Coordinates of C-alpha atoms and ligand atoms in Angstrom, one line a residue:
Chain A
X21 CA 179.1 150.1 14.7
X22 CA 178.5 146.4 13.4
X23 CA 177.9 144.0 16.6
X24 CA 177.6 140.1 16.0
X25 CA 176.3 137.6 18.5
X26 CA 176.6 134.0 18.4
X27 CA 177.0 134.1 14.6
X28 CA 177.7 130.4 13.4
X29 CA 177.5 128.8 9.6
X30 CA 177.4 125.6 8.5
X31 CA 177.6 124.6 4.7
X32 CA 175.3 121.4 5.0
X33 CA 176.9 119.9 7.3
X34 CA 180.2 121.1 7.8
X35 CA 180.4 123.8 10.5
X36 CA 183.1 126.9 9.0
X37 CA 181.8 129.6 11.4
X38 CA 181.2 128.4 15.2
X39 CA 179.5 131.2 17.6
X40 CA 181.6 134.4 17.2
X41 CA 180.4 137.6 19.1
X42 CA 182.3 140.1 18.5
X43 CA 181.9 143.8 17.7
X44 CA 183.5 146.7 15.2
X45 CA 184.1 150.1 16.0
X46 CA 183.4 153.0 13.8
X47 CA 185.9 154.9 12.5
X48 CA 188.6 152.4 13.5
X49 CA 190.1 149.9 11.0
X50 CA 188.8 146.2 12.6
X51 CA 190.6 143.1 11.6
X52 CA 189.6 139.3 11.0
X53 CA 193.0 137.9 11.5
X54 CA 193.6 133.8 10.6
X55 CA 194.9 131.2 8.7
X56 CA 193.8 130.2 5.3
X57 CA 190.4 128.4 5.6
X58 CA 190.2 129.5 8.9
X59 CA 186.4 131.3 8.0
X60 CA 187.7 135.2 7.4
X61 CA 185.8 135.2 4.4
X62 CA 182.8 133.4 4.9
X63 CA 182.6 135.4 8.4
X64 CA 182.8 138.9 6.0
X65 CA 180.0 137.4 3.7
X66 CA 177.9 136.5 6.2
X67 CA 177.8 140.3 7.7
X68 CA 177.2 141.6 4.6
X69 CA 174.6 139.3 4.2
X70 CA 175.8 137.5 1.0
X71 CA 175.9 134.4 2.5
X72 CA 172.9 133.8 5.9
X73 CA 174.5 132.9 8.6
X74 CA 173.3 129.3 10.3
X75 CA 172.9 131.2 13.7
X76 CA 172.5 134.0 15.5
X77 CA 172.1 137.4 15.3
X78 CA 173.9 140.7 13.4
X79 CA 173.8 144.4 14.4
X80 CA 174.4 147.3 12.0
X81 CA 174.0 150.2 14.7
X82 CA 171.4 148.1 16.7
X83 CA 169.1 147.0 13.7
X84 CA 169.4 143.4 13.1
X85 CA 170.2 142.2 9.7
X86 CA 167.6 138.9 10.3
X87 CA 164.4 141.8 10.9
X88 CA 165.3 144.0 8.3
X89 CA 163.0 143.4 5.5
X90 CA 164.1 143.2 1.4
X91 CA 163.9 146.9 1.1
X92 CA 165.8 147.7 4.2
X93 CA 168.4 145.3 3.1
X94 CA 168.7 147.1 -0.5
X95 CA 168.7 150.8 1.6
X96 CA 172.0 148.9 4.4
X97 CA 173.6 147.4 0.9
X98 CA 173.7 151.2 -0.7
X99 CA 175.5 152.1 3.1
X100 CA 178.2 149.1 2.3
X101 CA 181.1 149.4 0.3
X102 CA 183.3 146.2 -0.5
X103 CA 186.7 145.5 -1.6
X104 CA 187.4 141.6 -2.8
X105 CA 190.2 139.8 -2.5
X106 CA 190.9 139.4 -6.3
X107 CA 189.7 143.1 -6.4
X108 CA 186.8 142.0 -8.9
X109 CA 186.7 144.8 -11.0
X110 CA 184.3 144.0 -14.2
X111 CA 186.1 143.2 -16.8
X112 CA 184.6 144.4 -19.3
X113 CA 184.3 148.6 -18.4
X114 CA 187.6 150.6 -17.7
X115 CA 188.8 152.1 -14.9
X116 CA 186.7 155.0 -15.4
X117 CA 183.2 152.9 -16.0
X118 CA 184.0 150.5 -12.9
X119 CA 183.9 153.2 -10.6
X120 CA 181.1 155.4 -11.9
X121 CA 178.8 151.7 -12.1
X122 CA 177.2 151.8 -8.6
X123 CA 176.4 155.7 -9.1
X124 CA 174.8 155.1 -12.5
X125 CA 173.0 151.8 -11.1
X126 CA 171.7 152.9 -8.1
X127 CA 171.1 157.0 -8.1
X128 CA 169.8 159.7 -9.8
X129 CA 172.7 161.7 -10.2
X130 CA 173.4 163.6 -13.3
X131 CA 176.1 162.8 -15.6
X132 CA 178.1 165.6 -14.4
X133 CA 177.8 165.2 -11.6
X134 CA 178.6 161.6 -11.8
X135 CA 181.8 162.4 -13.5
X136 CA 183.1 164.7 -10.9
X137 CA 182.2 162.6 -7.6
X138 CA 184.2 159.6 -9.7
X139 CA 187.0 162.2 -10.2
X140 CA 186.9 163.2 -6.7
X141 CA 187.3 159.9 -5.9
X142 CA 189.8 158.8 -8.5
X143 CA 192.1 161.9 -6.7
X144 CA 191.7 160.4 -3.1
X145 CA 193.3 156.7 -4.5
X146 CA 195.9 158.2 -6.0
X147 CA 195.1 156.9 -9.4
X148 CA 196.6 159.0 -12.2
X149 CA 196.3 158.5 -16.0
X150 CA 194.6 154.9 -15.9
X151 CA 190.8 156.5 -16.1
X152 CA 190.5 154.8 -20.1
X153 CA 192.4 151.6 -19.0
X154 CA 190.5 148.1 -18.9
X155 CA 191.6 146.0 -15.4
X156 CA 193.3 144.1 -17.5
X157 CA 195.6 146.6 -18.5
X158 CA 196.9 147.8 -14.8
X159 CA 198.8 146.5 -12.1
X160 CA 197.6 144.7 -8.9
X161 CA 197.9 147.2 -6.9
X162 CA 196.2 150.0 -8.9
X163 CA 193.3 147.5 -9.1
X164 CA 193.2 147.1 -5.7
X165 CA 192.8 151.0 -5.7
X166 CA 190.7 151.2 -8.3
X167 CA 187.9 148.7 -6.1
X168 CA 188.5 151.0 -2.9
X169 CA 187.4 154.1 -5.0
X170 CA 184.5 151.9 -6.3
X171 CA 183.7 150.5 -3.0
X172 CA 183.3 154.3 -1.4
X173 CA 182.2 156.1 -4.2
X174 CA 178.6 156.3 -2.6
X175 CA 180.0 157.3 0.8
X176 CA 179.2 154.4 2.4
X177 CA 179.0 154.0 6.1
X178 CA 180.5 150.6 6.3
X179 CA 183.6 149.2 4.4
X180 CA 184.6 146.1 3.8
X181 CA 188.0 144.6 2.5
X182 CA 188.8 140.8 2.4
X183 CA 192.6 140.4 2.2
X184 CA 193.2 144.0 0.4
X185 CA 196.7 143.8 0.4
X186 CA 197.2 139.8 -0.6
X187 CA 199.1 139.1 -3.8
X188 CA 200.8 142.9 -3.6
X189 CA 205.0 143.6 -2.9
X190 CA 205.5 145.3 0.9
X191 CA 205.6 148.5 0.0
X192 CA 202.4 148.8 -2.2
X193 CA 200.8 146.4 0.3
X194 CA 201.7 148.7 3.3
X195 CA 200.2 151.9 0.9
X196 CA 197.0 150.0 0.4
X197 CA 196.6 149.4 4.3
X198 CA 197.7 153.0 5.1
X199 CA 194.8 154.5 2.3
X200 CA 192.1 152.4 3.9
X201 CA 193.1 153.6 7.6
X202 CA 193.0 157.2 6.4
X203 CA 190.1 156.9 4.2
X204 CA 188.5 155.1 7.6
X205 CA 189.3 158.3 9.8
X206 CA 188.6 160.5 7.5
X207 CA 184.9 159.5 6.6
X208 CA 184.7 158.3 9.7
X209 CA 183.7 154.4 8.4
X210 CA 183.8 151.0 10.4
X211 CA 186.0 148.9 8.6
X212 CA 186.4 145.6 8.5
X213 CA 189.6 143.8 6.7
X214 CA 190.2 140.4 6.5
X215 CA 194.1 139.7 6.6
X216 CA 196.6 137.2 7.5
X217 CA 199.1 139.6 6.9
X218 CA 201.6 140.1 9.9
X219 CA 202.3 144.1 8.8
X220 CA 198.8 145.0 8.4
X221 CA 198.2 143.8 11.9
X222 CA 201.3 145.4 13.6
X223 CA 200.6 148.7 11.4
X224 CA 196.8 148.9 11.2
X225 CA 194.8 146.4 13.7
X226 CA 193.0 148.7 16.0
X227 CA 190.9 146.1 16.8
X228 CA 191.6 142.3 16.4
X229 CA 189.6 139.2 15.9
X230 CA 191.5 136.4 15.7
X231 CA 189.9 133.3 14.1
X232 CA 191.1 129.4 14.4
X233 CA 189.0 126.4 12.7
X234 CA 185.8 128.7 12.8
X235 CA 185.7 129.8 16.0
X236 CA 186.9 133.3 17.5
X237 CA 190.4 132.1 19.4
X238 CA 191.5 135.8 21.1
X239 CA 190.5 139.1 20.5
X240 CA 192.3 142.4 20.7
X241 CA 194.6 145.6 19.6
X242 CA 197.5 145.6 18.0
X243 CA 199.8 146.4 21.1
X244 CA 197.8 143.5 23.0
X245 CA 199.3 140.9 20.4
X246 CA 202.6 141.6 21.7
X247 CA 201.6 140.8 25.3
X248 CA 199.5 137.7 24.8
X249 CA 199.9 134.6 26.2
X250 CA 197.1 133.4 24.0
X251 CA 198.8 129.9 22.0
X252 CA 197.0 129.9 18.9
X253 CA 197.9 133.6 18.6
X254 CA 201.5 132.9 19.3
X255 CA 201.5 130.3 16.9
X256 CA 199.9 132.1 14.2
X257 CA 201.3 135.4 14.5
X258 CA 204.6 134.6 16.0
X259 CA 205.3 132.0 12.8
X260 CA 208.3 133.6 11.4
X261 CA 212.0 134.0 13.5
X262 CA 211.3 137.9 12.8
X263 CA 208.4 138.5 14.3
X264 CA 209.6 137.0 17.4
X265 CA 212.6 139.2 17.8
X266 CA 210.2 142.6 16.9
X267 CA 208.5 141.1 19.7
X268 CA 211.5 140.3 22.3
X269 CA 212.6 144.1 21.1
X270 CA 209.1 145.3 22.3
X271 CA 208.8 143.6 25.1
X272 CA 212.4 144.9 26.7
X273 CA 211.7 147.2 29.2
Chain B
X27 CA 170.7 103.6 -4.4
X28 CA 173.3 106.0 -6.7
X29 CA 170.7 106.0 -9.0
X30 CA 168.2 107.6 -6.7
X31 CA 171.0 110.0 -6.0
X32 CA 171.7 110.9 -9.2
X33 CA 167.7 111.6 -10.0
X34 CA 167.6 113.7 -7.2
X35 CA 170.5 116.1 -8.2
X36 CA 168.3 116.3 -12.2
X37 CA 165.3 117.4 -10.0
X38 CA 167.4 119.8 -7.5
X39 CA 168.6 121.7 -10.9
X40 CA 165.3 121.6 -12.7
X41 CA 164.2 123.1 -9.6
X42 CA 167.3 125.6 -9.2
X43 CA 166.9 126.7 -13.5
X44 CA 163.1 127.5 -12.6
X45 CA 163.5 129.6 -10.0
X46 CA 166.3 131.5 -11.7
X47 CA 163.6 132.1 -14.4
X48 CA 161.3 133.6 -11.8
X49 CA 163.9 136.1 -10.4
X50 CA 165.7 136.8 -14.0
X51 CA 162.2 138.2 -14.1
X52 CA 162.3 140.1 -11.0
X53 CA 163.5 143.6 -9.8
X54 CA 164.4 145.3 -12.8
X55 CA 167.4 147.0 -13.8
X56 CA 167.0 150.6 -14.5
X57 CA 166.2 151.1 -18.3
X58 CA 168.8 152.9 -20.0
X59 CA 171.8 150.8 -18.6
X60 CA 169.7 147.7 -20.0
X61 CA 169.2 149.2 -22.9
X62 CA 173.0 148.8 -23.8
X63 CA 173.7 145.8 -22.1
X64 CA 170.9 144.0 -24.5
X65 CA 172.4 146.2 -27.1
X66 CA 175.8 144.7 -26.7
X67 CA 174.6 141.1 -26.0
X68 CA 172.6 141.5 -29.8
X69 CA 176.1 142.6 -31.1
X70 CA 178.1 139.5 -29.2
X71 CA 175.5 136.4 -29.6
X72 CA 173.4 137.4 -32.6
X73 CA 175.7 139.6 -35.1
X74 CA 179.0 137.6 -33.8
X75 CA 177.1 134.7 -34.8
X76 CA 176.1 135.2 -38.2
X77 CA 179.6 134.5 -40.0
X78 CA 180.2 131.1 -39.0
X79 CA 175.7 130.2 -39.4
X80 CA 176.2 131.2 -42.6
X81 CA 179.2 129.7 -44.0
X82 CA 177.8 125.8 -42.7
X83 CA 174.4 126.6 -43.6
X84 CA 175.4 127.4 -47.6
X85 CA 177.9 124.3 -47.5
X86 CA 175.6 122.2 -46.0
X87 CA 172.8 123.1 -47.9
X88 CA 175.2 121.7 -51.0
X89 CA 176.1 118.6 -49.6
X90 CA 171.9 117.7 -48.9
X91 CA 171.2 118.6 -52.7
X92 CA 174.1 116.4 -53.6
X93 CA 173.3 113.4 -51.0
X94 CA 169.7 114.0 -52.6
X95 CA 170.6 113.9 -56.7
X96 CA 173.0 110.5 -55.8
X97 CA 169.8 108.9 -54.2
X98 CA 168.2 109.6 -57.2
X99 CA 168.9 106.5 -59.3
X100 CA 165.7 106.0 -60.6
X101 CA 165.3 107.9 -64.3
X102 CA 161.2 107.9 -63.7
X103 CA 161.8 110.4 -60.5
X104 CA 161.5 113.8 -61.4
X105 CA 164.6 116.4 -61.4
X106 CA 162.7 118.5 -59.5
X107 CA 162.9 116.0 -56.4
X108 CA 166.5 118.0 -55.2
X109 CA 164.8 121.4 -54.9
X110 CA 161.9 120.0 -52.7
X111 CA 164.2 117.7 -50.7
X112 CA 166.5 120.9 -49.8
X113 CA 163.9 122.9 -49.0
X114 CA 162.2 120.2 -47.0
X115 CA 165.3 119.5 -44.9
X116 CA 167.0 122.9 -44.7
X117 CA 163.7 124.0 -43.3
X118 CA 162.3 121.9 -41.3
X119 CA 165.8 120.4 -39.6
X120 CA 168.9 121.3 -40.5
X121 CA 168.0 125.2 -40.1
X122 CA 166.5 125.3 -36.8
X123 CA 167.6 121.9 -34.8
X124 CA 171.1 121.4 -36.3
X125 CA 172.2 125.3 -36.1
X126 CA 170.9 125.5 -32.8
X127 CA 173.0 122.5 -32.0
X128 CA 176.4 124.4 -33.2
X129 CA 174.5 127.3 -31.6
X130 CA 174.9 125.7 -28.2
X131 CA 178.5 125.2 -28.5
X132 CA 179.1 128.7 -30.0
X133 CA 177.1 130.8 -28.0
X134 CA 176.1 128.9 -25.0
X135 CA 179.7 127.7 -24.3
X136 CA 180.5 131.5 -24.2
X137 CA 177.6 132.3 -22.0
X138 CA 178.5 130.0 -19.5
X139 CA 182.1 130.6 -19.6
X140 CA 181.8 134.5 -19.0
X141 CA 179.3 133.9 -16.3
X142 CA 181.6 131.4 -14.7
X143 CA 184.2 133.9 -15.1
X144 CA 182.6 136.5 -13.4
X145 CA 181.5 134.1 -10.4
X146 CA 185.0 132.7 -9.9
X147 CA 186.5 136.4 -9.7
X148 CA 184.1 137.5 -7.4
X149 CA 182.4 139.8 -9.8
X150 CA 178.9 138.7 -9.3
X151 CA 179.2 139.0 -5.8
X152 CA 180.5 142.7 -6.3
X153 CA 177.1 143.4 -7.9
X154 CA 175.2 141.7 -5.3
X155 CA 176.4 143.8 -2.7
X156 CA 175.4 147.3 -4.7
X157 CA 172.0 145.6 -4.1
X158 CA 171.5 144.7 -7.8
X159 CA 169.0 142.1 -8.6
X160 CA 172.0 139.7 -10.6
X161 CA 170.0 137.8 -12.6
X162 CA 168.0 140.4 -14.1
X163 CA 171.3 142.6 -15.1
X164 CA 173.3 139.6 -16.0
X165 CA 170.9 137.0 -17.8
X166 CA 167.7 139.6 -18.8
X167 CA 169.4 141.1 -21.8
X168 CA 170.7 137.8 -23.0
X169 CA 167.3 136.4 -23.5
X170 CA 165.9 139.5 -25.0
X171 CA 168.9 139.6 -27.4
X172 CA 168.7 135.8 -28.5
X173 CA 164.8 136.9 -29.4
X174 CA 166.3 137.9 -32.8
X175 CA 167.8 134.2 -33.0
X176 CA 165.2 133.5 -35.7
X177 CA 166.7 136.3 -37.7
X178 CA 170.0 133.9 -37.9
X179 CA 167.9 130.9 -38.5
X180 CA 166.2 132.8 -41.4
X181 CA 169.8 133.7 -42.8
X182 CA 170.2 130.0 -42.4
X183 CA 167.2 128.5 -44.3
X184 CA 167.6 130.6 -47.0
X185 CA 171.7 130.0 -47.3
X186 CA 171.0 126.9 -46.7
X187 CA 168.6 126.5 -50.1
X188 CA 171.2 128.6 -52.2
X189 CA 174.1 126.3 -51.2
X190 CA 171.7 123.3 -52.5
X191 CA 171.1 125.5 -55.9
X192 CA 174.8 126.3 -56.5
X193 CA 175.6 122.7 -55.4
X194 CA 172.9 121.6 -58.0
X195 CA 173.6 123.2 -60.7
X196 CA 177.6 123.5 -60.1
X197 CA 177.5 119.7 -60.2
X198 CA 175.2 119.2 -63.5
X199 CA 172.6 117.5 -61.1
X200 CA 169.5 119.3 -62.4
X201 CA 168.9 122.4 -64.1
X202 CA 168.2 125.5 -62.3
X203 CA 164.3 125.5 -63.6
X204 CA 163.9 122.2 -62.0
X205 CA 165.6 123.2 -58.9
X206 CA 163.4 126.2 -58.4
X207 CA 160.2 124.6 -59.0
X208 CA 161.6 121.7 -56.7
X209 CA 161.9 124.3 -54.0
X210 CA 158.1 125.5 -54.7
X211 CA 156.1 122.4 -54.7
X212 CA 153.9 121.5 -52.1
X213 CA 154.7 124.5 -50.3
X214 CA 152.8 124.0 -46.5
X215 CA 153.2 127.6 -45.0
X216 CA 152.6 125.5 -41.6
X217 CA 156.0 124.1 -41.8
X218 CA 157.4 127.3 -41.9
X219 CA 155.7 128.5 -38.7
X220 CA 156.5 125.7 -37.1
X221 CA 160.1 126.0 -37.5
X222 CA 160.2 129.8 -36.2
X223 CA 158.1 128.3 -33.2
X224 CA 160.8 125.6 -32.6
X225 CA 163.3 128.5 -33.4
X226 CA 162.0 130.9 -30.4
X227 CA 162.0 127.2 -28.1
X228 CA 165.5 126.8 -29.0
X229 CA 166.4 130.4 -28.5
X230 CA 165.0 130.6 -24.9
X231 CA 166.9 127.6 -24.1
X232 CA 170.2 129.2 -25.9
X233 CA 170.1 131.9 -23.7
X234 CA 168.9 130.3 -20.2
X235 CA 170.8 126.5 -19.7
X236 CA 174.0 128.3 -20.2
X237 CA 173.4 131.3 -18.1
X238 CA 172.4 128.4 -15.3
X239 CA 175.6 126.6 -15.6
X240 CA 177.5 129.7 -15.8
X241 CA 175.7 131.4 -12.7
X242 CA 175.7 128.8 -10.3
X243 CA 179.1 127.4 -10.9
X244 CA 181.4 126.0 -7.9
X245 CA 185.2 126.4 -8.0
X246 CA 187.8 128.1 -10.0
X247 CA 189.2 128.6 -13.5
X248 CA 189.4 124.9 -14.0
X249 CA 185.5 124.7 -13.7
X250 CA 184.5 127.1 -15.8
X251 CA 186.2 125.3 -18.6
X252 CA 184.6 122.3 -17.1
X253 CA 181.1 124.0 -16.9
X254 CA 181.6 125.2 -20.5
X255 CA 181.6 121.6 -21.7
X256 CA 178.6 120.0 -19.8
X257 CA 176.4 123.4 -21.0
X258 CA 177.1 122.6 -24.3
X259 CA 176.0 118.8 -23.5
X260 CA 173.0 120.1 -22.0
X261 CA 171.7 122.4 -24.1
X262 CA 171.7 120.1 -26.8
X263 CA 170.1 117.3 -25.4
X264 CA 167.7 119.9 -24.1
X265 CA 167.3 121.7 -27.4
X266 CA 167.1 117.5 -28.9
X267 CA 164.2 116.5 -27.0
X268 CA 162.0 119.7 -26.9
X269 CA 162.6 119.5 -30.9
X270 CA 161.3 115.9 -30.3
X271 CA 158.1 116.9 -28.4
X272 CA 157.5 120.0 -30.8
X273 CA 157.6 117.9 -33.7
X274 CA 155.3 115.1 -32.0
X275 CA 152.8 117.6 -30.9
X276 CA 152.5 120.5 -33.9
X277 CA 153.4 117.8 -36.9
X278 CA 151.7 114.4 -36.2
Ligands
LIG2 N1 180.3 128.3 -0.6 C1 180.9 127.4 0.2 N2 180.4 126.2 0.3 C2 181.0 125.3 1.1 N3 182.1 125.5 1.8 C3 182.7 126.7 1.8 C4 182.1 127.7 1.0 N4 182.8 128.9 1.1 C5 183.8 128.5 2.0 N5 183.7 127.3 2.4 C6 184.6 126.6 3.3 O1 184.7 127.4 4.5 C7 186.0 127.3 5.0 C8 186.5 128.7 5.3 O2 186.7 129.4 4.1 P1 187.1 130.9 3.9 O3 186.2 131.7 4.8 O4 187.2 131.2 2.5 O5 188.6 130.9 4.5 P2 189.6 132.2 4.6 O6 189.8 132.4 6.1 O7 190.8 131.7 3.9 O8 188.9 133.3 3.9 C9 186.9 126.6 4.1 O9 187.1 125.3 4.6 C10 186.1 126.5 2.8 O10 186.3 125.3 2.1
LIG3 MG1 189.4 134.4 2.2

């Protein structure tokens, strides 16, 4: 579980992040709903503790992130897998060499062995016959299953994904969003995605933090949306004519 | 009061470059996976290098013998005056300063461009978040590989002195007796040293302005391109001025 109290952010002195508390289950796939700019990504940085946050205070399982020293960060980093928005897979290894990377950096691990945990992996994205391929060679959305096999190739206990599914067609964006749920059941991870995508939050948000300007503006499941009164929420998620009438549908008694 | 401003930002990146130094210099990365990385970065600065180095040094090299035997309009100066000029300039200047010039917009626009590249596309952040120190993985083997740098300027020099004998000779300016007894007289082994000591200056610099533009760049795609162009005006004037206090403090 990763708990965050009071967490604000200022870049000089502009304020993006203004005193969210908010916390994410394990084993449940947690979003960070907004608009564009709205702080999804700075919010996600700031947990993971690429960027410090201005204020307050963050919990991974009730050990805060500002009292943990350098090594304990390095140990928490190892437990933290992350998928980024543009995927960024390193351009210049393959498929193959991309995922093996944080096994070879960071362990011990033989080279067989290395080769059959990246296999293992490789089977549980669904990636088939692109192990010698350079990213530059595959589609968006095997990249974007080529960094969730990186990102939990160490079995971390936290995973990350900022906008997985952005940039993808419907149907490979919904098969993205439906790996990571099962990947979060099955290894039992707290995820956090960042998404302002309307089917990822009907389909996936078990959990729902939705952010406006900065600040945290409602919070939530996905069958809560449906029922909320909440404006910015309606405004924001209710944008488009067909939401509204999946939402009149579910609403009907 | 913009003035002030602008001095301020020179110091706030002097000081940023500086402490990149200290932690390009910090938490290693484990030793066989730097081991390749500097091999590669040997392969894509130094041996990628060595085509273009050598085909201006040999034509420039010409074109100071020739400058050289048209200066020479006086019948009582010895023939012998192209040889030692060459060597003189190709040495002392042209070879370490001027290369290192074209060196800046070679290599150090490619350093910073596919540093920028991997900040823009997130990459950099990737490795941050394995807990990898990123300046040690991405700039460490960059400076270790430009350490052979003085093995292009050496290519150089001596290019550099052949073009001026083929250039020489080719153009009935001298014979080639003259020539090579031009390029022995007065031989200060002092000069040499103080080019390879410029050389390993120059090097350092080649390898660590452009990782700092590259590294801490803002923005997208257009500013890498950006960022590639104000490296390249920064290492030189950078490479221009320590050349100027080198030569004040190991020549005069
Ligand atoms: N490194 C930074 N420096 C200054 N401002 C930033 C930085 N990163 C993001 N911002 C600003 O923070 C705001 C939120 O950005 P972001 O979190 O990327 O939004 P999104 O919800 O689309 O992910 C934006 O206004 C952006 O300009
Ligand atoms: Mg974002």
């Amino acid at each position: 579980m990763i708990k965050i109290e009071n967490i604000s952010k200022y870049f000089n002195e502009t304020k993006v992040l203004e005193d969210i508390s908010t916390h994410f289950e394990r084993g449940k796939t947690n979003l960070i709903i907004g608009q564009s700019g709205s702080g999804k990504t700075v919010l996600l940085k700031c947990i993971l503790g690429l960027f410090d946050a201005s204020k307050g205070e963050i919990f991974f399982e009730n050990q805060s992130l500002n009292k943990m020293n350098s090594k304990q960060r390095s140990i928490l980093r190892q437990e933290i897998g992350m998928v980024f928005q543009g995927s960024a897979l390193f351009d210049s290894m393959t498929v193959e060499e991309n995922i093996m990377f944080p096994m070879k950096m960071l362990t011990k691990k033989s080279a067989d062995e290395i080769k059959m945990r990246s296999n293992e992996v490789i089977k549980r994205v669904n990636l088939i016959n692109s192990n010698k391929k350079f990213p530059s060679e595959i589609s968006g959305g095997m990249k974007k299953r080529v960094a969730i096999a990186r990102a939990i190739v160490m079995n971390p206990k936290y995973l990350f994904c900022d906008e997985p599914n952005s940039g993808l067609d419907p149907k490979t964006a919904i098969l993205i969003d439906n790996l990571i749920q099962e990947i979060t059941k099955e290894y039992k991870i707290t995820t956090l995605i960042n998404t302002h995508d309307m089917n990822s939050v009907m389909e996936i948000g078990e959990k729902i933090i939705f952010l406006e300007n900065g600040k945290k503006g409602w919070e939530g499941t996905n069958k809560e949306v449906f029922k909320t009164e909440n404006k910015g929420v309606e405004n924001f998620v209710y944008s488009s004519e067909l939401f509204k009438k999946v939402r009149k549908v579910y609403l009907k008694p | 009061m913009k003035i002030l401003y602008h001095i301020g930002g020179y110091f706030y990146h002097i000081g940023g470059y500086f402490i990149m130094l200290r932690k390009v210099f910090g938490k290693f990365t484990k030793w066989n996976v730097l081991k390749n990385l500097i091999l590669r970065e040997i392969d894509v600065l130094i041996i990628g290098s060595l085509g273009i180095v050598s085909f201006i040094s040999f034509f420039v090299g010409g074109v100071v013998s020739i400058q050289t035997a048209l200066n020479l309009e006086n019948p009582l100066l010895p023939k012998n005056l192209i040889g030692f000029t060459t060597r003189q300039s190709v040495i002392l200047e042209f070879a370490p300063t001027f290369i290192s010039v074209i060196m800046a917009g070679k290599v150090g626009s490619f350093i910073t461009s596919s540093l920028g590249t991997m900040k823009v596309t997130e990459q950099i952040d990737a490795l941050e978040v394995m807990g990898i120190n990123t300046f040690n993985y991405l700039i460490f083997p960059k400076i270790i590989a430009l350490l052979f740098y003085p093995f292009v300027i050496t290519v150089s020099m001596f290019l550099g002195i052949i073009g001026g004998y083929v250039a020489s000779i080719y153009g009935g300016f001298c014979t080639s007796t003259d020539f090579i007894e031009g390029i022995q007289i007065d031989f200060t082994p002092f000069h040499v040293s103080y080019a390879f000591i410029k050389t390993f200056l120059f090097a350092f610099i080649l390898a660590s302005v452009p990782s700092y533009h590259g590294y801490f760049l803002k923005g997208g795609a257009l500013e890498v391109g950006k960022a590639s162009t104000t490296s390249f005006v920064w290492t030189s004037v950078v490479i221009i001025i320590t050349n100027y206090i080198v030569t004040q403090l190991l020549l005069t």
